[in-house]
Coordinates of C-alpha atoms in Angstrom, one line a residue:
Chain V
X15 CA 54.2 103.2 76.1
X16 CA 52.4 104.0 79.5
X17 CA 50.5 107.0 79.4
X18 CA 51.2 109.6 82.2
X19 CA 49.0 109.3 84.9
X20 CA 49.0 113.0 85.3
X21 CA 48.2 113.6 81.5
X22 CA 46.0 116.6 81.4
X23 CA 46.3 117.1 85.2
X24 CA 46.5 120.5 86.5
X25 CA 50.0 121.6 87.7
X26 CA 51.0 123.9 90.5
X27 CA 54.0 125.8 89.4
X28 CA 55.7 126.8 92.8
X29 CA 59.2 128.0 91.8
X30 CA 62.0 128.5 89.3
X31 CA 65.7 128.0 90.1
X32 CA 68.1 129.5 87.8
X33 CA 71.9 129.4 87.4
X34 CA 72.2 132.8 85.8
X35 CA 74.7 135.4 85.6
X36 CA 74.8 138.8 83.7
X37 CA 74.0 142.4 84.3
X38 CA 70.7 144.3 85.0
X39 CA 67.3 142.9 86.0
X40 CA 65.6 139.7 84.9
X41 CA 62.0 139.9 84.2
X42 CA 60.1 136.3 84.1
X43 CA 56.8 134.8 84.0
X44 CA 55.0 131.8 83.5
X45 CA 52.7 131.4 80.6
X46 CA 50.1 129.2 79.9
X47 CA 48.6 127.7 76.7
X48 CA 48.0 130.1 74.0
X49 CA 49.7 132.6 76.1
X50 CA 46.1 133.3 77.7
X51 CA 47.2 133.5 81.4
X52 CA 50.3 134.5 82.5
X53 CA 52.1 134.8 86.0
X54 CA 54.5 137.6 86.7
X55 CA 57.5 136.4 88.5
X56 CA 59.3 138.7 90.9
X57 CA 62.4 140.5 89.2
X58 CA 66.0 139.4 90.1
X59 CA 69.0 141.5 90.0
X60 CA 71.7 139.7 88.0
X61 CA 75.4 139.8 89.2
X62 CA 78.2 139.2 86.8
X63 CA 79.7 136.6 89.1
X64 CA 77.7 134.7 91.9
X65 CA 77.6 131.4 94.0
X66 CA 74.1 131.5 94.4
X67 CA 71.4 130.0 92.3
X68 CA 68.5 132.3 92.9
X69 CA 64.9 130.5 93.7
X70 CA 62.0 132.5 92.3
X71 CA 58.9 131.9 94.1
X72 CA 55.7 131.5 91.9
X73 CA 51.9 130.5 92.4
X74 CA 50.5 129.5 89.1
X75 CA 48.3 126.7 88.5
X76 CA 47.8 125.7 84.7
X77 CA 47.6 122.2 82.8
X78 CA 50.7 123.4 80.8
X79 CA 52.8 126.3 81.0
X80 CA 56.4 127.5 80.1
X81 CA 58.7 129.7 81.6
X82 CA 60.1 132.8 80.0
X83 CA 62.4 135.8 80.9
X84 CA 63.8 139.0 79.4
X85 CA 65.5 142.0 80.0
X86 CA 64.4 145.5 79.0
X87 CA 66.7 148.2 79.5
X88 CA 69.9 149.2 77.5
X89 CA 73.1 147.2 78.0
X90 CA 71.3 144.5 80.1
X91 CA 72.5 140.8 79.3
X92 CA 72.0 137.6 81.0
X93 CA 73.8 134.2 80.8
X94 CA 71.8 131.2 81.8
X95 CA 73.1 127.7 82.1
X96 CA 70.5 126.0 84.1
X97 CA 66.5 126.2 84.6
X98 CA 64.8 124.1 87.1
X99 CA 61.1 124.5 87.2
X100 CA 59.4 123.2 90.2
X101 CA 55.8 121.7 89.8
X102 CA 53.4 119.4 91.5
X103 CA 50.2 117.9 90.2
X104 CA 47.5 119.2 92.3
X105 CA 44.2 118.2 90.3
X106 CA 43.3 115.6 87.6
X107 CA 41.9 118.0 85.4
X108 CA 38.9 120.6 84.5
X109 CA 35.4 119.1 85.1
X110 CA 33.5 119.0 81.6
Chain D
X5 CA 84.9 189.0 39.3
X6 CA 88.0 189.3 36.8
X7 CA 88.9 191.0 33.8
X8 CA 87.8 189.4 30.4
X9 CA 89.3 190.1 26.7
X10 CA 88.3 189.0 23.5
X11 CA 91.9 189.0 22.2
X12 CA 91.7 188.1 18.6
X13 CA 88.7 187.7 16.1
X14 CA 88.5 184.5 14.3
X15 CA 87.7 186.2 11.1
X16 CA 86.9 189.8 10.0
X17 CA 84.2 190.1 7.3
X18 CA 83.4 193.0 5.0
X19 CA 80.1 193.6 3.5
X20 CA 79.4 195.8 0.7
X21 CA 76.7 196.7 -1.3
X22 CA 78.5 196.7 -4.4
X23 CA 81.9 195.2 -5.6
X24 CA 83.8 192.7 -3.4
X25 CA 86.2 194.5 -1.3
X26 CA 89.8 194.3 -1.9
X27 CA 91.3 191.6 0.0
X28 CA 88.2 189.5 0.1
X29 CA 88.3 185.8 -0.8
X30 CA 88.5 184.8 -4.5
X31 CA 85.1 184.8 -6.0
X32 CA 83.5 187.2 -3.5
X33 CA 81.4 189.9 -4.8
X34 CA 78.6 191.9 -3.4
X35 CA 78.0 190.8 0.1
X36 CA 80.0 189.2 2.7
X37 CA 83.8 188.5 2.1
X38 CA 86.5 187.6 4.3
X39 CA 89.2 190.4 4.6
X40 CA 92.6 189.2 4.0
X41 CA 93.9 191.3 6.8
X42 CA 96.6 191.0 9.4
X43 CA 95.8 191.0 12.9
X44 CA 98.3 191.5 15.7
X45 CA 98.0 189.6 18.8
X46 CA 97.2 192.5 21.1
X47 CA 99.5 193.1 23.8
X48 CA 98.9 194.6 27.2
X49 CA 100.6 197.5 26.2
X50 CA 98.5 198.0 23.3
X51 CA 95.5 197.4 25.5
X52 CA 96.8 200.1 27.6
X53 CA 97.3 202.6 24.7
X54 CA 93.8 202.0 23.5
X55 CA 92.3 202.7 26.9
X56 CA 94.2 205.7 27.4
X57 CA 93.6 207.0 23.8
X58 CA 90.0 206.4 24.5
X59 CA 89.8 208.0 27.8
X60 CA 91.8 210.9 27.0
X61 CA 90.3 211.6 23.7
X62 CA 93.8 211.9 22.3
X63 CA 93.6 209.4 19.5
X64 CA 96.8 209.1 17.8
X65 CA 96.6 206.2 15.4
X66 CA 100.0 204.5 15.2
X67 CA 101.9 203.5 12.0
X68 CA 100.1 201.2 9.8
X69 CA 102.9 198.7 10.2
X70 CA 102.1 198.2 13.7
X71 CA 100.2 195.1 12.1
X72 CA 96.9 195.8 13.6
X73 CA 94.4 195.5 11.1
X74 CA 95.0 197.1 7.5
X75 CA 92.8 196.8 4.7
X76 CA 92.6 198.9 1.5
X77 CA 89.2 199.6 -0.3
X78 CA 87.9 201.4 -3.1
X79 CA 85.4 204.1 -2.2
X80 CA 82.7 202.3 -0.1
X81 CA 79.3 203.1 0.9
X82 CA 77.1 201.3 3.2
X83 CA 79.4 198.6 4.3
X84 CA 79.9 196.8 7.3
X85 CA 82.8 195.4 9.1
X86 CA 81.8 192.5 11.2
X87 CA 83.6 190.3 13.7
X88 CA 83.6 186.7 14.1
X89 CA 84.7 185.1 17.5
X90 CA 84.5 181.1 16.9
X91 CA 83.9 179.0 19.9
X92 CA 87.1 176.7 19.2
X93 CA 89.7 179.6 18.8
X94 CA 91.8 181.1 21.5
X95 CA 89.8 184.2 21.8
X96 CA 89.5 184.7 25.6
X97 CA 91.8 186.2 27.9
X98 CA 91.2 186.3 31.7
X99 CA 92.9 188.5 34.1
X100 CA 95.7 188.9 31.6
X101 CA 96.5 185.2 31.2
X102 CA 97.1 183.1 28.3
X103 CA 94.3 182.9 25.6
X104 CA 91.7 180.4 26.0
X105 CA 89.2 178.6 24.0
X106 CA 85.4 178.7 24.7
X107 CA 85.9 175.0 26.4
X108 CA 88.7 176.1 28.5
X109 CA 86.5 178.6 30.2
X110 CA 86.3 178.0 33.8
X111 CA 83.2 176.7 35.2
X112 CA 80.4 179.0 35.8
X113 CA 82.0 181.5 33.5
X114 CA 79.7 184.5 33.0
X115 CA 80.2 187.8 31.2
X116 CA 79.2 190.6 33.1
X117 CA 80.1 193.5 30.8
X118 CA 81.7 194.0 27.9
X119 CA 83.2 197.0 25.9
X120 CA 84.3 197.7 22.5
X121 CA 86.9 200.1 21.8
X122 CA 87.8 200.8 18.2
X123 CA 90.4 203.2 16.7
X124 CA 89.9 203.8 13.1
X125 CA 91.7 205.7 10.8
X126 CA 91.0 206.3 7.2
X127 CA 93.7 207.2 4.9
X128 CA 93.6 208.6 1.6
X129 CA 95.9 206.8 -0.5
X130 CA 95.9 209.7 -3.1
X131 CA 94.5 213.0 -3.4
X132 CA 92.5 214.3 -0.5
X133 CA 88.9 213.6 0.7
X134 CA 86.8 213.5 3.7
X135 CA 85.8 210.3 5.5
X136 CA 82.9 209.7 7.6
X137 CA 82.3 207.0 10.0
X138 CA 79.3 206.0 11.6
X139 CA 78.6 202.9 13.8
X140 CA 75.7 200.6 14.5
X141 CA 76.9 198.1 17.2
X142 CA 74.1 195.5 17.7
X143 CA 71.4 197.9 18.2
X144 CA 73.4 200.6 20.0
X145 CA 72.4 203.9 18.9
X146 CA 74.9 205.0 16.3
X147 CA 77.6 207.1 16.9
X148 CA 78.9 209.3 14.1
X149 CA 82.0 211.6 13.4
X150 CA 83.5 213.4 10.5
X151 CA 86.6 212.8 12.4
X152 CA 89.0 210.3 10.4
X153 CA 90.4 209.0 13.6
X154 CA 87.4 207.8 15.6
X155 CA 87.1 206.1 18.9
X156 CA 84.0 204.1 19.6
X157 CA 83.2 202.8 23.0
X158 CA 80.1 200.7 23.3
X159 CA 78.9 198.5 26.2
X160 CA 77.2 195.5 24.8
X161 CA 74.9 195.1 27.8
X162 CA 73.0 198.2 26.7
X163 CA 72.4 196.6 23.7
X164 CA 69.3 195.0 24.8
X165 CA 68.5 191.3 26.2
X166 CA 71.4 189.7 24.3
X167 CA 72.6 186.6 25.8
X168 CA 76.4 187.2 26.3
X169 CA 76.9 183.5 25.4
X170 CA 74.8 184.1 22.3
X171 CA 77.4 186.8 21.3
X172 CA 79.8 184.3 21.2
X173 CA 78.0 181.1 19.8
X174 CA 76.2 183.1 17.3
X175 CA 78.9 185.0 16.1
X176 CA 77.7 188.4 17.0
X177 CA 80.5 191.0 16.9
X178 CA 81.2 194.6 16.4
X179 CA 79.5 195.7 13.5
X180 CA 80.4 199.2 11.7
X181 CA 78.0 200.3 9.2
X182 CA 77.8 203.1 6.9
X183 CA 81.6 203.5 6.0
X184 CA 81.3 206.1 3.5
X185 CA 84.5 207.5 2.2
X186 CA 84.4 209.9 -0.5
X187 CA 88.1 210.6 -1.7
X188 CA 89.9 210.2 -4.7
X189 CA 89.4 207.6 -7.3
X190 CA 92.1 205.6 -6.0
X191 CA 90.4 204.4 -2.9
X192 CA 91.4 204.6 0.7
X193 CA 93.3 202.5 3.2
X194 CA 91.2 201.8 6.3
X195 CA 93.2 200.9 9.4
X196 CA 91.9 200.4 12.8
X197 CA 92.5 198.6 16.0
X198 CA 90.2 197.2 18.5
X199 CA 90.0 196.0 22.1
X200 CA 87.0 194.0 23.4
X201 CA 87.2 194.1 27.0
X202 CA 85.2 193.7 30.5
X203 CA 84.5 191.7 33.2
X204 CA 83.5 188.2 34.0
X205 CA 82.6 186.3 37.1
X206 CA 82.3 182.4 37.9
X207 CA 79.0 181.5 39.1
X208 CA 78.0 178.4 40.8
X209 CA 74.3 177.6 41.4
X210 CA 73.7 175.1 44.2
X211 CA 70.6 173.5 44.9
X212 CA 70.3 172.3 48.5
X213 CA 68.3 169.3 49.2
X214 CA 66.9 169.8 52.8
X215 CA 65.2 167.0 54.5
X216 CA 63.0 165.8 55.8
X217 CA 60.8 165.9 52.8
X218 CA 57.7 164.3 51.5
X219 CA 59.3 162.3 48.5
X220 CA 62.4 160.7 49.5
X221 CA 64.4 159.4 46.5
X222 CA 67.1 156.6 46.4
X223 CA 70.1 155.9 44.5
X224 CA 69.0 155.1 41.0
X225 CA 65.9 157.5 41.0
X226 CA 66.1 160.2 38.6
X227 CA 66.3 163.8 39.6
X228 CA 65.0 166.6 37.3
X229 CA 65.8 170.2 37.3
X230 CA 64.6 172.7 34.8
X231 CA 65.6 176.0 34.0
X232 CA 64.2 178.5 31.3
X233 CA 67.8 179.4 30.4
X234 CA 69.9 176.4 30.8
X235 CA 72.3 176.4 27.8
X236 CA 72.8 173.0 25.9
X237 CA 76.4 173.7 24.9
X238 CA 77.4 174.6 28.4
X239 CA 79.6 172.2 30.2
X240 CA 77.7 170.4 33.3
X241 CA 79.1 168.9 36.3
X242 CA 77.1 167.6 38.9
X243 CA 78.5 167.1 42.5
X244 CA 76.5 165.3 45.2
X245 CA 78.1 166.5 48.7
X246 CA 77.2 165.5 52.0
X247 CA 78.8 165.5 55.4
X248 CA 82.1 163.8 55.1
X249 CA 82.2 163.4 51.5
X250 CA 81.3 164.1 48.0
X251 CA 80.4 161.8 45.0
X252 CA 80.5 163.5 41.2
X253 CA 77.8 162.3 39.2
X254 CA 79.3 160.6 36.2
X255 CA 78.2 162.1 32.6
X256 CA 76.5 158.6 31.6
X257 CA 74.2 159.4 34.8
X258 CA 73.1 162.6 32.8
X259 CA 70.4 161.2 30.8
X260 CA 68.8 164.5 29.6
X261 CA 70.3 167.8 29.2
X262 CA 68.6 170.2 26.9
X263 CA 67.9 174.0 26.8
X264 CA 65.2 173.8 29.7
X265 CA 65.7 170.3 31.4
X266 CA 68.3 168.3 33.1
X267 CA 67.9 165.1 34.3
X268 CA 70.3 162.8 36.2
X269 CA 70.4 159.4 38.0
X270 CA 71.3 159.7 41.6
X271 CA 74.3 157.5 42.0
X272 CA 75.1 155.4 44.8
X273 CA 76.5 157.0 47.9
X274 CA 79.2 155.3 50.1
X275 CA 77.2 156.0 53.3
X276 CA 73.5 156.6 53.8
X277 CA 73.6 160.2 54.4
X278 CA 70.2 161.9 55.4
X279 CA 71.0 165.1 53.9
X280 CA 72.8 165.7 50.5
X281 CA 73.5 168.7 48.4
X282 CA 73.6 168.7 44.7
X283 CA 76.0 171.2 43.3
X284 CA 75.4 171.9 39.6
X285 CA 78.1 174.0 37.9
X286 CA 77.8 175.2 34.3
X287 CA 79.1 177.9 32.1
X288 CA 75.6 179.6 32.5
X289 CA 72.8 178.1 34.3
X290 CA 69.9 179.6 36.3
X291 CA 66.6 178.5 36.8
X292 CA 64.3 176.8 39.1
X293 CA 63.9 173.6 40.9
X294 CA 60.8 171.7 40.8
X295 CA 59.4 172.2 44.2
X296 CA 59.3 169.6 46.5
X297 CA 58.8 166.7 44.0
X298 CA 62.1 165.0 43.1
X299 CA 64.8 166.7 45.0
X300 CA 64.3 165.6 48.8
X301 CA 66.9 163.2 49.7
X302 CA 66.0 161.3 52.9
X303 CA 67.4 158.1 54.3
X304 CA 66.0 156.7 57.4
X305 CA 68.3 155.2 60.3
X306 CA 69.6 152.2 58.8
X307 CA 71.7 149.6 60.4
X308 CA 73.7 148.7 57.2
X309 CA 75.4 145.4 57.4
X310 CA 74.8 143.6 60.8
X311 CA 77.6 142.3 62.5
X312 CA 77.7 140.1 65.3
X313 CA 80.0 141.0 68.3
X314 CA 80.4 138.6 71.1
X315 CA 79.5 140.5 74.4
X316 CA 78.0 143.5 72.7
X317 CA 74.9 144.3 74.3
X318 CA 73.5 147.0 72.2
X319 CA 72.8 147.8 68.5
X320 CA 74.8 150.5 66.6
X321 CA 72.7 152.6 64.1
X322 CA 73.7 155.6 61.8
X323 CA 71.9 158.6 63.1
X324 CA 69.9 160.7 60.8
X325 CA 69.7 163.5 63.1
X326 CA 73.4 164.0 63.4
X327 CA 74.8 162.7 59.9
X328 CA 78.1 160.9 60.1
X329 CA 77.6 159.7 63.7
X330 CA 76.3 156.5 65.2
X331 CA 73.9 156.0 68.0
X332 CA 73.8 153.0 70.4
X333 CA 70.2 151.6 71.1
X334 CA 69.2 148.8 73.1
X335 CA 68.4 145.5 71.4
X336 CA 64.6 144.5 71.3
X337 CA 64.1 142.7 74.8
X338 CA 66.4 139.8 74.6
X339 CA 64.2 136.8 75.6
X340 CA 64.3 133.3 76.5
X341 CA 61.7 130.7 77.1
X342 CA 61.4 127.1 78.0
X343 CA 59.2 124.4 76.5
X344 CA 55.9 123.7 77.8
X345 CA 55.9 121.8 81.2
X346 CA 53.1 119.4 81.9
X347 CA 51.4 116.2 80.4

């Protein structure tokens, strides 16, 4: 199997697009390995029905990261059917 | 508070220093013998008569065939007539109702006062003479009279620290001493009627277990209550009450019941009430509760069985600040996250 040429490279996480409905505010972030670094994404207000898939802008550079979101208030809920994370390799790796 | 009467003695004894009394059981000699006497079931009209006679001082003994109590003696000296009240006989009458056994008494039954009224008539069968009667009723200063018709009114509560239950259980009774008759050689007839009446109350002792406490207990834990005067023969019922319901403690949960200690196992409760009240009802009970050690019931908020309800965005908990109600709380931050992105 061919090794990914960007393996170990540093990625830039530029945005996240969601197909999301719900009630309340979604608080989301990007989190690095070992949860050591994170980037707080802007909050989005959810609607019960919407024709739009919001794009949440970010600026986070890490070798690997995951995207997480949650709600914090009583009665809030969300329903997500799609998550697209936009990334771009920007560096080959960290110097030793 | 109600009226109490001891309507009928189970047995009546005569104790003589010498020969057995006439009418005593076969074989009886000096000492106690059971009088073969007739007792009438005293009616309310009889009671009224006796009380009226006692209060007015007009003591007119009815005819002997009234069937109250008749015994005949030879000349007597230093004798005692005693009443026995057995617990398994119908001896109590409350508020003019039907006679009851001891075990039929209402929960919390407590004697508040008890008076004994006696009318005595000493009748010469032959010849003439005088009769003197003194009384000594369980420690009360004796009364005496030379009147052959005598009424004695004695309040047992003045007799000292006697337990009213001891009065029953230990066969205490009216004791008349020094029945001295100096009549002709053919003996005397002694007749008297008696009435024992007083008041009673039903006392319920309630121990309230108030949270929050330092030592919460759970169903299955023992709860101990001590009392210096808890009577072992009393009928004890224990009921757990809480807002919205009550649960009786089954008899098998009462593991210890002795004169000074009562231990029961807290039964399962249908809800998880944060506050419960334990009510202990017995014929006679008073005492103290172990302070703060075993008698605090405290249940924290509990979800019970978790039920998943589609579309429900909150959790429902029982509210221990307002027993019997529920409170909606938020779920702990519903969260999603993706897998790691990157090579």
